[in-house]
PDB file of C-alpha atoms in Angstrom:
ATOM      1  CA  MET V 192     137.825 113.346  51.861  1.00 94.00           C
ATOM      2  CA  ALA V 193     134.843 112.971  49.505  1.00 95.00           C
ATOM      3  CA  TRP V 194     132.327 113.115  51.568  1.00 94.00           C
ATOM      4  CA  LEU V 195     134.300 116.467  52.702  1.00 97.00           C
ATOM      5  CA  LEU V 196     133.918 117.932  49.487  1.00 98.00           C
ATOM      6  CA  VAL V 197     130.473 116.939  49.329  1.00 97.00           C
ATOM      7  CA  VAL V 198     130.240 118.989  53.099  1.00 96.00           C
ATOM      8  CA  VAL V 199     131.862 121.863  51.081  1.00 98.00           C
ATOM      9  CA  ALA V 200     130.384 121.902  47.983  1.00 98.00           C
ATOM     10  CA  GLY V 201     126.760 121.380  49.738  1.00 97.00           C
ATOM     11  CA  LEU V 202     127.745 124.966  51.720  1.00 98.00           C
ATOM     12  CA  LEU V 203     129.099 126.365  48.453  1.00 98.00           C
ATOM     13  CA  GLU V 204     125.067 125.160  47.157  1.00 98.00           C
ATOM     14  CA  THR V 205     123.568 127.675  50.258  1.00 98.00           C
ATOM     15  CA  GLY V 206     125.968 130.354  48.743  1.00 98.00           C
ATOM     16  CA  PHE V 207     124.592 130.624  45.377  1.00 97.00           C
ATOM     17  CA  ALA V 208     121.160 129.765  46.208  1.00 97.00           C
ATOM     18  CA  VAL V 209     121.647 133.414  48.340  1.00 98.00           C
ATOM     19  CA  CYS V 210     122.978 134.757  45.809  1.00 98.00           C
ATOM     20  CA  LEU V 211     120.665 133.995  43.325  1.00 97.00           C
ATOM     21  CA  LYS V 212     118.316 136.247  45.313  1.00 96.00           C
ATOM     22  CA  LEU V 213     120.173 138.835  45.684  1.00 97.00           C
ATOM     23  CA  SER V 214     121.313 139.323  42.023  1.00 98.00           C
ATOM     24  CA  HIS V 215     117.574 140.196  41.715  1.00 97.00           C
ATOM     25  CA  GLY V 216     117.648 138.388  38.349  1.00 97.00           C
ATOM     26  CA  PHE V 217     121.225 138.808  37.349  1.00 97.00           C
ATOM     27  CA  THR V 218     120.927 142.281  37.610  1.00 98.00           C
ATOM     28  CA  ARG V 219     123.126 142.999  40.137  1.00 98.00           C
ATOM     29  CA  LEU V 220     126.825 142.241  39.405  1.00 98.00           C
ATOM     30  CA  TRP V 221     128.515 141.539  42.446  1.00 98.00           C
ATOM     31  CA  PRO V 222     125.845 138.736  43.635  1.00 98.00           C
ATOM     32  CA  THR V 223     126.014 137.255  40.322  1.00 98.00           C
ATOM     33  CA  ILE V 224     129.814 137.617  40.426  1.00 98.00           C
ATOM     34  CA  ALA V 225     129.114 135.708  43.411  1.00 98.00           C
ATOM     35  CA  PHE V 226     126.501 133.581  42.205  1.00 98.00           C
ATOM     36  CA  ALA V 227     128.280 132.186  39.350  1.00 98.00           C
ATOM     37  CA  CYS V 228     131.541 131.645  41.703  1.00 98.00           C
ATOM     38  CA  PHE V 229     129.613 129.303  44.411  1.00 98.00           C
ATOM     39  CA  ALA V 230     127.583 127.501  41.438  1.00 98.00           C
ATOM     40  CA  LEU V 231     131.378 126.776  39.566  1.00 98.00           C
ATOM     41  CA  GLY V 232     132.787 125.589  43.060  1.00 98.00           C
ATOM     42  CA  SER V 233     130.204 123.433  43.966  1.00 98.00           C
ATOM     43  CA  PHE V 234     129.104 121.783  41.034  1.00 98.00           C
ATOM     44  CA  GLY V 235     133.074 121.228  40.759  1.00 98.00           C
ATOM     45  CA  LEU V 236     133.508 120.014  44.056  1.00 98.00           C
ATOM     46  CA  LEU V 237     130.571 117.441  43.940  1.00 98.00           C
ATOM     47  CA  THR V 238     131.871 116.015  40.513  1.00 98.00           C
ATOM     48  CA  LEU V 239     135.335 114.960  42.010  1.00 98.00           C
ATOM     49  CA  ALA V 240     133.695 113.654  44.864  1.00 98.00           C
ATOM     50  CA  LEU V 241     131.428 111.484  42.212  1.00 98.00           C
ATOM     51  CA  LYS V 242     134.271 109.771  41.327  1.00 98.00           C
ATOM     52  CA  LYS V 243     134.213 108.161  44.316  1.00 97.00           C
ATOM     53  CA  LEU V 244     131.249 108.193  45.896  1.00 94.00           C
ATOM     54  CA  ASP V 245     127.641 106.896  45.062  1.00 91.00           C
ATOM     55  CA  VAL V 246     125.616 109.593  43.322  1.00 93.00           C
ATOM     56  CA  GLY V 247     122.355 108.579  44.958  1.00 88.00           C
ATOM     57  CA  PRO V 248     124.035 108.997  48.212  1.00 88.00           C
ATOM     58  CA  ALA V 249     125.945 112.054  47.661  1.00 92.00           C
ATOM     59  CA  TYR V 250     123.561 114.002  45.766  1.00 93.00           C
ATOM     60  CA  ALA V 251     121.062 113.453  48.800  1.00 91.00           C
ATOM     61  CA  VAL V 252     123.681 115.027  51.292  1.00 93.00           C
ATOM     62  CA  TRP V 253     125.178 117.772  48.567  1.00 96.00           C
ATOM     63  CA  THR V 254     120.736 119.166  47.893  1.00 95.00           C
ATOM     64  CA  GLY V 255     119.955 118.283  51.917  1.00 94.00           C
ATOM     65  CA  ILE V 256     122.589 120.453  52.846  1.00 95.00           C
ATOM     66  CA  GLY V 257     121.729 122.733  50.025  1.00 96.00           C
ATOM     67  CA  ALA V 258     118.194 123.088  51.150  1.00 95.00           C
ATOM     68  CA  ALA V 259     118.357 123.263  54.660  1.00 96.00           C
ATOM     69  CA  GLY V 260     121.124 125.684  54.826  1.00 97.00           C
ATOM     70  CA  THR V 261     119.441 128.864  52.507  1.00 97.00           C
ATOM     71  CA  ALA V 262     116.152 128.164  54.352  1.00 97.00           C
ATOM     72  CA  ILE V 263     117.728 128.832  57.828  1.00 97.00           C
ATOM     73  CA  TYR V 264     120.186 131.554  55.814  1.00 97.00           C
ATOM     74  CA  GLY V 265     116.923 132.807  54.642  1.00 97.00           C
ATOM     75  CA  MET V 266     115.459 133.115  58.124  1.00 97.00           C
ATOM     76  CA  ILE V 267     118.209 134.628  60.327  1.00 97.00           C
ATOM     77  CA  PHE V 268     118.955 137.209  57.468  1.00 97.00           C
ATOM     78  CA  LEU V 269     116.740 137.339  55.206  1.00 96.00           C
ATOM     79  CA  GLY V 270     113.822 138.004  56.239  1.00 96.00           C
ATOM     80  CA  ASP V 271     112.288 134.499  55.661  1.00 97.00           C
ATOM     81  CA  VAL V 272     109.439 133.293  58.167  1.00 96.00           C
ATOM     82  CA  VAL V 273     109.751 131.496  60.819  1.00 97.00           C
ATOM     83  CA  SER V 274     107.353 128.326  61.682  1.00 97.00           C
ATOM     84  CA  THR V 275     107.141 125.058  63.032  1.00 97.00           C
ATOM     85  CA  LEU V 276     105.976 123.695  59.885  1.00 97.00           C
ATOM     86  CA  LYS V 277     109.399 124.959  58.489  1.00 96.00           C
ATOM     87  CA  LEU V 278     111.835 123.962  60.948  1.00 97.00           C
ATOM     88  CA  VAL V 279     110.187 120.567  61.276  1.00 97.00           C
ATOM     89  CA  SER V 280     110.541 120.115  57.514  1.00 96.00           C
ATOM     90  CA  ILE V 281     113.889 121.073  57.551  1.00 96.00           C
ATOM     91  CA  THR V 282     114.646 118.524  60.486  1.00 96.00           C
ATOM     92  CA  LEU V 283     112.751 115.662  57.926  1.00 96.00           C
ATOM     93  CA  VAL V 284     115.180 116.600  55.118  1.00 93.00           C
ATOM     94  CA  ILE V 285     117.959 116.287  56.864  1.00 91.00           C
ATOM     95  CA  LEU V 286     116.863 113.013  58.607  1.00 93.00           C
ATOM     96  CA  GLY V 287     116.017 111.585  55.305  1.00 89.00           C
ATOM     97  CA  VAL V 288     119.945 112.601  54.350  1.00 87.00           C
ATOM     98  CA  VAL V 289     121.380 110.646  57.118  1.00 86.00           C
ATOM     99  CA  GLY V 290     118.883 108.253  56.554  1.00 86.00           C
ATOM    100  CA  LEU V 291     119.908 107.584  52.863  1.00 81.00           C
ATOM    101  CA  GLN V 292     123.967 107.538  54.064  1.00 79.00           C
ATOM    102  CA  LEU V 293     123.527 105.352  56.497  1.00 82.00           C
ATOM    103  CA  SER V 294     121.569 102.536  53.879  1.00 79.00           C
ATOM    104  CA  GLY V 295     124.396 103.088  51.028  1.00 68.00           C
ATOM    105  CA  SER V 296     127.486 100.977  50.820  1.00 57.00           C
ATOM    106  CA  ALA V 297     130.295 101.199  52.339  1.00 53.00           C
ATOM    107  CA  HIS V 298     133.327 102.549  50.190  1.00 49.00           C
TER     108      HIS V 298
END
């Protein structure tokens, strides 16, 4: 259950990063409100998950999902440049997160 919280928190991190861009420096009301909601939800779920999980692997999964998700969302919906190097880098982030998870102790 704790890992599910981390995954959902990572997806919410993607949401708050995208809304941060869409808020244009907190000058647009609804993206700013959405940013705050996503951020509070993400940090809240991560906090709950860290009661049961080691901080290193949990934080790596959270940030990895957020980073990869934000980059992918940006390429698909926001017109961010798609390049081979960017796709390889996203893959390496994901592989690094999986490696950290596999190397951790089981609880």
